[in-house]
PDB file of C-alpha atoms in Angstrom:
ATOM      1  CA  UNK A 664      70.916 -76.599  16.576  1.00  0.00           C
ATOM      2  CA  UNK A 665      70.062 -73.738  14.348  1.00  0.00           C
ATOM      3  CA  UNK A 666      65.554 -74.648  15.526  1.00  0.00           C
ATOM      4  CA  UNK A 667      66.846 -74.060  19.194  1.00  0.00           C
ATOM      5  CA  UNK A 668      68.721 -71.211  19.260  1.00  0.00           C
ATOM      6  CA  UNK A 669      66.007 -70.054  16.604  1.00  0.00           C
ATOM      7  CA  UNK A 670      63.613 -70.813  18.979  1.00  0.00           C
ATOM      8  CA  UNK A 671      65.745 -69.514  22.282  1.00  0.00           C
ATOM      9  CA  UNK A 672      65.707 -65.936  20.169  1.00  0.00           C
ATOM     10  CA  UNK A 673      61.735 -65.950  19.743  1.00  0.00           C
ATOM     11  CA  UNK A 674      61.461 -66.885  23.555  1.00  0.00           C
ATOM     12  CA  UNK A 675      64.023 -64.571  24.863  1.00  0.00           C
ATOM     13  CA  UNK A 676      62.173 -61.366  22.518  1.00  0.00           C
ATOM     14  CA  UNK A 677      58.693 -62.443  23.373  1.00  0.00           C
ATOM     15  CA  UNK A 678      59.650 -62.338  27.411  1.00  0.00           C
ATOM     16  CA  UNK A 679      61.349 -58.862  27.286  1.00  0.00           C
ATOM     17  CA  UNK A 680      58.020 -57.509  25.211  1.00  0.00           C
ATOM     18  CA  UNK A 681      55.816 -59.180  28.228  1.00  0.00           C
ATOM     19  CA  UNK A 682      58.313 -57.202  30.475  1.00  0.00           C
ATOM     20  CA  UNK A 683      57.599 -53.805  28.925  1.00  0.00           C
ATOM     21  CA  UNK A 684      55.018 -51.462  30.453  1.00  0.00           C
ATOM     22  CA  UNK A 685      53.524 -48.124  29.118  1.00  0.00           C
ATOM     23  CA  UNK A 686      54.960 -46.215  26.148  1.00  0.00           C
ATOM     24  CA  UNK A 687      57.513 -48.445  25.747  1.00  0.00           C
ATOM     25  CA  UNK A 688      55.109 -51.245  25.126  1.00  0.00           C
ATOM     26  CA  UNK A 689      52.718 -49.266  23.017  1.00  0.00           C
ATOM     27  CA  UNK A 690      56.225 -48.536  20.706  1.00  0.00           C
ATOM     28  CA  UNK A 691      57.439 -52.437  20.768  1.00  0.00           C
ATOM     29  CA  UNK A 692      54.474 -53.789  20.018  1.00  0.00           C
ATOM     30  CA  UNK A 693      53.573 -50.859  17.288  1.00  0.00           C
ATOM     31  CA  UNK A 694      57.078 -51.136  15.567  1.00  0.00           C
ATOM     32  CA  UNK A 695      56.645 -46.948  15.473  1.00  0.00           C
ATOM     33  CA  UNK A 696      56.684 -43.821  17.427  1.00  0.00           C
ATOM     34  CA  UNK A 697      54.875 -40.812  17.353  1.00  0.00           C
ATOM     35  CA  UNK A 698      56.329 -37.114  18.060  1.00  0.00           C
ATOM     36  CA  UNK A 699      54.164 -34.204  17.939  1.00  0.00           C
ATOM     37  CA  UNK A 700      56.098 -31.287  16.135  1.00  0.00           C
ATOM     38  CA  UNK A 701      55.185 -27.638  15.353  1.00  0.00           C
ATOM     39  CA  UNK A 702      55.251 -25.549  12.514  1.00  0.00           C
ATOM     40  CA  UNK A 703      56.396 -22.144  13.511  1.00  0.00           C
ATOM     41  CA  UNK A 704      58.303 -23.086  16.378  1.00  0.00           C
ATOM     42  CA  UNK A 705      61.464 -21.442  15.697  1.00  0.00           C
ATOM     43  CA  UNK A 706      64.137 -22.886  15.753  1.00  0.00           C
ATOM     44  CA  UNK A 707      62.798 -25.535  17.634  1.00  0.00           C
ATOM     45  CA  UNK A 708      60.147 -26.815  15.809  1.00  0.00           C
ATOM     46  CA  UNK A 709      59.142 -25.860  12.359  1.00  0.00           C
ATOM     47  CA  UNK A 710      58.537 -26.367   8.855  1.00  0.00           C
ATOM     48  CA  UNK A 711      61.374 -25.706   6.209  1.00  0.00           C
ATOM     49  CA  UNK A 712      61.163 -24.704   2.574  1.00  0.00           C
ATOM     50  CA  UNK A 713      60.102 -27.752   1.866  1.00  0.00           C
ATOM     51  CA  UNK A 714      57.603 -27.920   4.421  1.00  0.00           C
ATOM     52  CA  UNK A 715      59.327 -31.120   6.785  1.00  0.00           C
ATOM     53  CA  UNK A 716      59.405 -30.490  10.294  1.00  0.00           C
ATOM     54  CA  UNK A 717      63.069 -29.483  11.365  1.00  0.00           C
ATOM     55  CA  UNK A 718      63.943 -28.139  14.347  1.00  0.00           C
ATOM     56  CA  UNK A 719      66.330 -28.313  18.125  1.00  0.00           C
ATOM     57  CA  UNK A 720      63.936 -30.109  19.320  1.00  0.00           C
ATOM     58  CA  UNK A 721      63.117 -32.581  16.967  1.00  0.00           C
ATOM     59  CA  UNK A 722      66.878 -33.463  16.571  1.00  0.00           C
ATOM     60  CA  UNK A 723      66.859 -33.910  20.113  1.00  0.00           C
ATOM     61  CA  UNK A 724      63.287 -36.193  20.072  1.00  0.00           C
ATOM     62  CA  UNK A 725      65.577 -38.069  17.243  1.00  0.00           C
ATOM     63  CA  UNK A 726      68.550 -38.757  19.406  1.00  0.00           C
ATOM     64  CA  UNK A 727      65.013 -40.328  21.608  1.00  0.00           C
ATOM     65  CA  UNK A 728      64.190 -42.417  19.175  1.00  0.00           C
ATOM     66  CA  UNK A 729      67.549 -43.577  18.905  1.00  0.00           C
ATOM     67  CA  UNK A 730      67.898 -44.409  22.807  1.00  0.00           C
ATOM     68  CA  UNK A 731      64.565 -46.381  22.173  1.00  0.00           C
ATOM     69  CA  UNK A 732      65.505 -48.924  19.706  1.00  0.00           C
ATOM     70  CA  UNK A 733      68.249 -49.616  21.670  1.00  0.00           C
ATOM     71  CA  UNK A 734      66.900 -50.300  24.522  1.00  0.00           C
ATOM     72  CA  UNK A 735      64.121 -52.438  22.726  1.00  0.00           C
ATOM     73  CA  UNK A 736      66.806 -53.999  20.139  1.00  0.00           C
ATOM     74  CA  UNK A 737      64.409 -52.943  17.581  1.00  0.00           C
ATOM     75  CA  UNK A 738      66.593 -52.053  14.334  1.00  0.00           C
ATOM     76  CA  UNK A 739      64.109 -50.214  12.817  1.00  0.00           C
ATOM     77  CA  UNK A 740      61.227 -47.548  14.189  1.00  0.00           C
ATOM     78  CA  UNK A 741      58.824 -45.727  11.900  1.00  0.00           C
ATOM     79  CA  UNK A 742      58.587 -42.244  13.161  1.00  0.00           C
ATOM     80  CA  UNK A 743      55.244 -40.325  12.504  1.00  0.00           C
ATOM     81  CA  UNK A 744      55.271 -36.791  12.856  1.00  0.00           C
ATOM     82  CA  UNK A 745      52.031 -35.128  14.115  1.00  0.00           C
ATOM     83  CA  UNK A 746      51.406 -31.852  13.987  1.00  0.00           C
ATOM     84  CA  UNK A 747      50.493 -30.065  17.292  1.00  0.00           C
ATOM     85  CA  UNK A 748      49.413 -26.801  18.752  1.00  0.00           C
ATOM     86  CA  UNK A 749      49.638 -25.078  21.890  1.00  0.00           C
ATOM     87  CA  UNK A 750      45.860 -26.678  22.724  1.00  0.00           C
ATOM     88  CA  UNK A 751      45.843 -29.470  21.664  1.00  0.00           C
ATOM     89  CA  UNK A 752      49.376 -30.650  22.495  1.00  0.00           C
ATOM     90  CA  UNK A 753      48.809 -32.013  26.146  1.00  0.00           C
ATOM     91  CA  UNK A 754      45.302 -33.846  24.720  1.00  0.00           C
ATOM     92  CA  UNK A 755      47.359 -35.773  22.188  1.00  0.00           C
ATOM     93  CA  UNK A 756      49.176 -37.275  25.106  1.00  0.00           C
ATOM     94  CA  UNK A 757      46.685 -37.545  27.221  1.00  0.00           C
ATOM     95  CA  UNK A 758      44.601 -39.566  24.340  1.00  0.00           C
ATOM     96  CA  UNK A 759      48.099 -41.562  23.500  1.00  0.00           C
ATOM     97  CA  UNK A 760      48.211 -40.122  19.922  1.00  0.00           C
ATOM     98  CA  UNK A 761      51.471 -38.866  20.445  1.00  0.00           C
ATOM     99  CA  UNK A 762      54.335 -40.578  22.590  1.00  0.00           C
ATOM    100  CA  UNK A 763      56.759 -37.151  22.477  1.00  0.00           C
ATOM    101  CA  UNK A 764      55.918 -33.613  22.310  1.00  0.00           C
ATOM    102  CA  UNK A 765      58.889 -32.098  20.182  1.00  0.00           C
ATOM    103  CA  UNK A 766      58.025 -28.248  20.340  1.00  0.00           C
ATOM    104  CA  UNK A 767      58.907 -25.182  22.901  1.00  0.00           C
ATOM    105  CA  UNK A 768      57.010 -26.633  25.641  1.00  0.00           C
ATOM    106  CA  UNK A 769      57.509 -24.862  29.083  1.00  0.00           C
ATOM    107  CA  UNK A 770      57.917 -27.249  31.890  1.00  0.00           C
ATOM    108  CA  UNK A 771      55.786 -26.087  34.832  1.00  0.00           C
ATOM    109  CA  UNK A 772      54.042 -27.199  37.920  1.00  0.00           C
ATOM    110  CA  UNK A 773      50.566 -27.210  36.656  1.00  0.00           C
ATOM    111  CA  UNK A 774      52.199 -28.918  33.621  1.00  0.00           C
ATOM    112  CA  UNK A 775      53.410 -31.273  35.372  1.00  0.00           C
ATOM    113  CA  UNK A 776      49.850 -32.754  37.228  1.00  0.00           C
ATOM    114  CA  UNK A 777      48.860 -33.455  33.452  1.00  0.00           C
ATOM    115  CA  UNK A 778      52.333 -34.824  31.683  1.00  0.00           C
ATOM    116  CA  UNK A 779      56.017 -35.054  32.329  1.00  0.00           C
ATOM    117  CA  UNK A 780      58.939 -34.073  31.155  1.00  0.00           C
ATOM    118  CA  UNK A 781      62.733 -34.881  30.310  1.00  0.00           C
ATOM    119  CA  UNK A 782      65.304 -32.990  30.955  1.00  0.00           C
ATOM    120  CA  UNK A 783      66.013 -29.438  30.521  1.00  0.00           C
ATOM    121  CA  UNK A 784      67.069 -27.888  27.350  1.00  0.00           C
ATOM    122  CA  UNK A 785      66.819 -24.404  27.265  1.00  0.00           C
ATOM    123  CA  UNK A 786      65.683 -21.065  29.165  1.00  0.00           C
ATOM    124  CA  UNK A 787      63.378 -18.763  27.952  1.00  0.00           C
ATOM    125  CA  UNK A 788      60.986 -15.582  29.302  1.00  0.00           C
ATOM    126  CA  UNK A 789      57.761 -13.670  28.794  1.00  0.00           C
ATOM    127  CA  UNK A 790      58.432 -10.723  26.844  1.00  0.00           C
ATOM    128  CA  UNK A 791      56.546  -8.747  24.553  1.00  0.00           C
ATOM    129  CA  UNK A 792      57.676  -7.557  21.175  1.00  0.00           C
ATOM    130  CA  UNK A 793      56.432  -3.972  19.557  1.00  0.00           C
ATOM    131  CA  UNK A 794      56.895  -2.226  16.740  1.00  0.00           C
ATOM    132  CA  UNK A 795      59.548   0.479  17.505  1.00  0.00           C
ATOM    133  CA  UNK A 796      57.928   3.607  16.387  1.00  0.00           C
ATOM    134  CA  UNK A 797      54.987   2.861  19.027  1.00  0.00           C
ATOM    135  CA  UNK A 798      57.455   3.641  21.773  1.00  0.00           C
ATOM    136  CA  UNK A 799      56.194   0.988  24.043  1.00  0.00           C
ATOM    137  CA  UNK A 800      59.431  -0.433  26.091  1.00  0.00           C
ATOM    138  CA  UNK A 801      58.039  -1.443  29.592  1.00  0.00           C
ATOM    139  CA  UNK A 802      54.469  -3.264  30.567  1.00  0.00           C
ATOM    140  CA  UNK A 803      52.988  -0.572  32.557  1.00  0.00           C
ATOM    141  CA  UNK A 804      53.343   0.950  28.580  1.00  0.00           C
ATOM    142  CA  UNK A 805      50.673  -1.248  27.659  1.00  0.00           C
ATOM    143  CA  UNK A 806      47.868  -0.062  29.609  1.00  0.00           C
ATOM    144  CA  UNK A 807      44.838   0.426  27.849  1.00  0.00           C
ATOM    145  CA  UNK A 808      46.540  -1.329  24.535  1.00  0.00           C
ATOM    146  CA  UNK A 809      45.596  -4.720  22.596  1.00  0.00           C
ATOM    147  CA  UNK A 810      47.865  -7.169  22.835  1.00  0.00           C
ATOM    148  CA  UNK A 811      48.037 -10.835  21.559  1.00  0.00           C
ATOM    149  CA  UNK A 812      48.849 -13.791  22.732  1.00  0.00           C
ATOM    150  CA  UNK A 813      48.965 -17.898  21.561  1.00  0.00           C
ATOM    151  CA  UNK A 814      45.951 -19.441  23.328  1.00  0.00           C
ATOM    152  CA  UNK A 815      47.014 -22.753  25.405  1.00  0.00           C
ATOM    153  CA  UNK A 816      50.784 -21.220  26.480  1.00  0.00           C
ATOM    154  CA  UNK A 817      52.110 -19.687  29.826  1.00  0.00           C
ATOM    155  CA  UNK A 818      52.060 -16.973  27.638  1.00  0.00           C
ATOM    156  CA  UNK A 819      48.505 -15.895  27.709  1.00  0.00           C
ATOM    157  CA  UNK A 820      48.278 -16.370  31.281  1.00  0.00           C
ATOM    158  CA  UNK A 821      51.159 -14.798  32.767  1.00  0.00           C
ATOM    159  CA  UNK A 822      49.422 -12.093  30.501  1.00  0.00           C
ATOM    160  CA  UNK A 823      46.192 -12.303  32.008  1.00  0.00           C
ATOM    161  CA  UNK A 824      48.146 -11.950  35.062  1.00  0.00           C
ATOM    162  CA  UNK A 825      49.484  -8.672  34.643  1.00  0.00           C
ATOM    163  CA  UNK A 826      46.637  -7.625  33.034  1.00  0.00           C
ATOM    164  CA  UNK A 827      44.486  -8.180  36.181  1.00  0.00           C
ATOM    165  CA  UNK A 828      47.493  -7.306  38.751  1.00  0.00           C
ATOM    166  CA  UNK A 829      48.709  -4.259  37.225  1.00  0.00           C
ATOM    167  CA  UNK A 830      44.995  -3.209  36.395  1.00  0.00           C
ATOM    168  CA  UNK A 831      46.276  -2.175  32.726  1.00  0.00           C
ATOM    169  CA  UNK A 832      42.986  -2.648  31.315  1.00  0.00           C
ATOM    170  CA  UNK A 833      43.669  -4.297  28.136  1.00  0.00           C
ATOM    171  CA  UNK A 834      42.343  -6.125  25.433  1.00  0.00           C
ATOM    172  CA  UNK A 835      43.572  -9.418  24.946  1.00  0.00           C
ATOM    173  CA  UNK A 836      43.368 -11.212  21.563  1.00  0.00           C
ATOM    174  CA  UNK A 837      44.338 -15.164  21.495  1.00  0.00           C
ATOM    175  CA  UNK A 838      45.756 -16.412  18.145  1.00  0.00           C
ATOM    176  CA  UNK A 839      46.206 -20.288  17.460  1.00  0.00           C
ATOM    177  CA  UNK A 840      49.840 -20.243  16.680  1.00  0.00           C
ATOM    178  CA  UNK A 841      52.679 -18.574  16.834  1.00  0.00           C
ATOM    179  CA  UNK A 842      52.426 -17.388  13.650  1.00  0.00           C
ATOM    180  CA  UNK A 843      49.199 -16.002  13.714  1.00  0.00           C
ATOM    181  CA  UNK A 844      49.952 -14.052  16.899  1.00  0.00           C
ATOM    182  CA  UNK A 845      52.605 -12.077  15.596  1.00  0.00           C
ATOM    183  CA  UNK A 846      50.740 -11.587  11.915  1.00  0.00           C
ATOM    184  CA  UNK A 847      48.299  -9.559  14.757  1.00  0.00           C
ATOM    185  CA  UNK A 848      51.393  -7.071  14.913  1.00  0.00           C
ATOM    186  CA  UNK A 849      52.474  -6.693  11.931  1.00  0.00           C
ATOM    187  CA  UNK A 850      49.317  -6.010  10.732  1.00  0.00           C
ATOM    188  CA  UNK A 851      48.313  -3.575  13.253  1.00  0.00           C
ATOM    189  CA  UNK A 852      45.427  -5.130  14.539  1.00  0.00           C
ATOM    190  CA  UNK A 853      47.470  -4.964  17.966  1.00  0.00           C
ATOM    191  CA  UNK A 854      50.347  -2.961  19.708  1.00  0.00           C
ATOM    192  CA  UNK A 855      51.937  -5.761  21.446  1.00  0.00           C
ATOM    193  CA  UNK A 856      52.293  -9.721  21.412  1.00  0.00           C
ATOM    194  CA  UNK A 857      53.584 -11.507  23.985  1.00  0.00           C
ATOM    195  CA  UNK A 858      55.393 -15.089  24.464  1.00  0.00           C
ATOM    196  CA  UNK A 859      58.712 -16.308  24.635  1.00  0.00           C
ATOM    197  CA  UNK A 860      61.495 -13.979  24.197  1.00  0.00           C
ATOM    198  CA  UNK A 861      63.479 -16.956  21.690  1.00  0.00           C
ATOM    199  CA  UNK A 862      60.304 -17.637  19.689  1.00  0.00           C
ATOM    200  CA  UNK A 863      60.205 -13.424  19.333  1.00  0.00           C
ATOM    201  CA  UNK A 864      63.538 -13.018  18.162  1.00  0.00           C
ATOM    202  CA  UNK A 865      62.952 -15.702  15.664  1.00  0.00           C
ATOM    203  CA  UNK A 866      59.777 -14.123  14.526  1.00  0.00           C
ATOM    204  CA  UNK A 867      60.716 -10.864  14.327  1.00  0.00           C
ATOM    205  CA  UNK A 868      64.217 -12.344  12.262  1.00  0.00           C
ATOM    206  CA  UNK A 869      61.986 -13.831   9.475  1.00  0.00           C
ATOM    207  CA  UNK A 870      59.547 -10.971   9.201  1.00  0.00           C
ATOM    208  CA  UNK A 871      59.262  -8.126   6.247  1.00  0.00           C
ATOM    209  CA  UNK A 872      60.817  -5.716   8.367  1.00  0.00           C
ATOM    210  CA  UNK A 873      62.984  -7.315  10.978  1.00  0.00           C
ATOM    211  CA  UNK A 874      64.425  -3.706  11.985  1.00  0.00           C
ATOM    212  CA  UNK A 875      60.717  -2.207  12.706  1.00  0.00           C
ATOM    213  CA  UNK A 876      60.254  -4.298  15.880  1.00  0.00           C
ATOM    214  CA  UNK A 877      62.203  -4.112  19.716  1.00  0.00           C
ATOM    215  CA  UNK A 878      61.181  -6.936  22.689  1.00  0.00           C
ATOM    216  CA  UNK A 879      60.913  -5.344  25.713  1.00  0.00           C
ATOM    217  CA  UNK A 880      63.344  -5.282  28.382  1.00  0.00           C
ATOM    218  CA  UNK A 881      60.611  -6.388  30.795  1.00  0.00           C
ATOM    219  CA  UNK A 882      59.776  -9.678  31.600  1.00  0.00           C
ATOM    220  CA  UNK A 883      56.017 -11.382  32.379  1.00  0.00           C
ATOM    221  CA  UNK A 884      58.060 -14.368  34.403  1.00  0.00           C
ATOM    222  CA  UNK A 885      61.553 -15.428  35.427  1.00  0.00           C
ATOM    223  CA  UNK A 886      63.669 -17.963  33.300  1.00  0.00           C
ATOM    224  CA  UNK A 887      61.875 -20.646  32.470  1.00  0.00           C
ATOM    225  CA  UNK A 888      62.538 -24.735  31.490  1.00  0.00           C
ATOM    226  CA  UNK A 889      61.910 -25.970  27.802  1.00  0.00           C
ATOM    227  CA  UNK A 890      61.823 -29.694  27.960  1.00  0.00           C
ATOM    228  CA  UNK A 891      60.633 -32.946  25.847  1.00  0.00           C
ATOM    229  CA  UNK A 892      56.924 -33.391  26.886  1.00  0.00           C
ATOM    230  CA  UNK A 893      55.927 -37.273  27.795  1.00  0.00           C
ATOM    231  CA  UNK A 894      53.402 -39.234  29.788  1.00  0.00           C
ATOM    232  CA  UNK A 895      52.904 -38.829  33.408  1.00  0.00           C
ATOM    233  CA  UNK A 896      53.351 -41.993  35.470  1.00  0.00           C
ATOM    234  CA  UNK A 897      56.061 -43.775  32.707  1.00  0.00           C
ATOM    235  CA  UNK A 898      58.932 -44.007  34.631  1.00  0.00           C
ATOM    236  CA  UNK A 899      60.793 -47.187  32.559  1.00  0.00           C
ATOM    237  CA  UNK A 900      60.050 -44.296  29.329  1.00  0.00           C
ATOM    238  CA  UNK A 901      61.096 -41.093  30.768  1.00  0.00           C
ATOM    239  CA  UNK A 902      64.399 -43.133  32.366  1.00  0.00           C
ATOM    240  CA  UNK A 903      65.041 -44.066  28.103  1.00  0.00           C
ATOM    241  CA  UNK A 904      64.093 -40.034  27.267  1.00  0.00           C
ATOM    242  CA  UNK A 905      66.435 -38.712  30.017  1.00  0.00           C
ATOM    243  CA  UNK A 906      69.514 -41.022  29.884  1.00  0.00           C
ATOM    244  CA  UNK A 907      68.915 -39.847  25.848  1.00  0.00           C
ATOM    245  CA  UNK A 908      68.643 -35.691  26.290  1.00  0.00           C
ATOM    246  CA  UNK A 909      70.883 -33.443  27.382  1.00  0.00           C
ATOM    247  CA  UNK A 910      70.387 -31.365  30.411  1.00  0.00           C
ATOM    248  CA  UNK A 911      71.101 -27.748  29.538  1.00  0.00           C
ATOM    249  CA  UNK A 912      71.050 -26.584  33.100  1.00  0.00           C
ATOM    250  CA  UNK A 913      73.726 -29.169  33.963  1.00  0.00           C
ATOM    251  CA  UNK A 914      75.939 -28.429  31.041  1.00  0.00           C
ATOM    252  CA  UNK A 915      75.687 -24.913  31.682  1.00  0.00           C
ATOM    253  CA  UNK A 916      76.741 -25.213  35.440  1.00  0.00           C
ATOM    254  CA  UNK A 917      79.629 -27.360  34.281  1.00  0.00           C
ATOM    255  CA  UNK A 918      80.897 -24.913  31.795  1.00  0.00           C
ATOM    256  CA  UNK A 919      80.645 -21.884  34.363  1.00  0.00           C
TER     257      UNK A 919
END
């Protein structure tokens, strides 16, 4: 008795993992899952004192991960944490070495004709930040200025944008992370940095001299969506990612 249900158990697993498609086949048959994280993604995706990756967004990639052995009845999961910039972040999917992007990823049309995404979690803007004594408050200000920017973000090219729009003639620098972008500021080797107003605040909150630096009033875009980045083209994945994230949007309409 024990041999067939033994053997009804084997035959019942092996015919859900032939069942499986996509991601969720790659993670079955793996036994792990890989989320891409940042490291000065604040406070969505970072590295602590002890340099682990912590973060909103990772707990909410977690709560993913969670949703996912469920629905594959797969007790345990390794999780492997790849790092990830704002370049090479939609590659890594792309090339399957990550399954989730757990960062402060924008979700956006042109995005979106490269990777999906679950949904929303939070609203952000284009703003730039500047120390105070410079005086600069608007971005007709900048004209003529340098000002940084995070290569491979919405950032850099609603900059460009402007820059071209507005004719402000200026110079723009790209840095590889967050991090190095607004070290560009505080050392003076620009007037202004731009990207999104959260990640700002949160930079500006951890540097020498929090009090020395405003972010403008002015915008470079409208709200925008932060969401979970995934494959394109997964539906059976992105219905486990969804049914597992919150939708911010949603929660805030409810609450209103």
């Amino acid at each position: 008795m024990r041999f067939i249900v033994a053997a009804l158990l084997a035959f019942t697993s092996a015919a859900h993992a032939q069942e499986l498609t996509g991601t969720l086949r790659k993670i079955h048959d793996q036994r792990s899952i890989a989320l891409g994280v940042r490291d000065s993604a604040v406070p969505f995706s970072y590295l602590d004192g002890n340099q682990k990756p912590v973060g909103f967004a990772i707990d909410i990639c977690l709560r993913v991960v969670e949703a996912i052995k469920a629905e594959l009845k797969l007790p345990e999961l390794a999780v492997v944490l790849t790092p990830v910039t704002s370049s090479t972040r939609i590659p890594l999917m792309a090339n399957d070495t990550i399954d989730l992007e757990c960062g402060s990823t924008t979700n956006n049309a042109d995005r979106q004709k490269q990777v999906a995404f679950s949904n929303t979690y939070f609203l952000t803007a284009s703003r730039f930040a500047a120390k105070k004594a410079a005086g600069l408050t608007t971005i007709a200000s900048l004209a003529g200025k340098s000002v940084a920017s995070t290569s491979g973000t919405v950032n850099i090219a609603q900059l460009n944008r402007a820059n071209t729009e507005q004719k402000l003639d200026l110079t723009v620098l790209p840095a590889k992370d967050y991090a190095e972008t607004f070290l560009l500021l505080e050392t003076g080797r620009v007037s202004a940095v731009v990207l999104d107003d959260v990640l700002l605040a949160s930079l500006i909150a951890s540097a020498k001299e929090p009090g020395a630096y405003a972010i403008s009033d002015d915008a470079f875009s409208q709200p925008e969506p932060y969401s979970i980045m995934l494959r394109r083209e997964d539906a059976p994945f992105k219905a486990v990612v969804d049914r597992a994230t919150p939708d911010f949007v949603e929660a805030l309409l409810r609450s209103a």
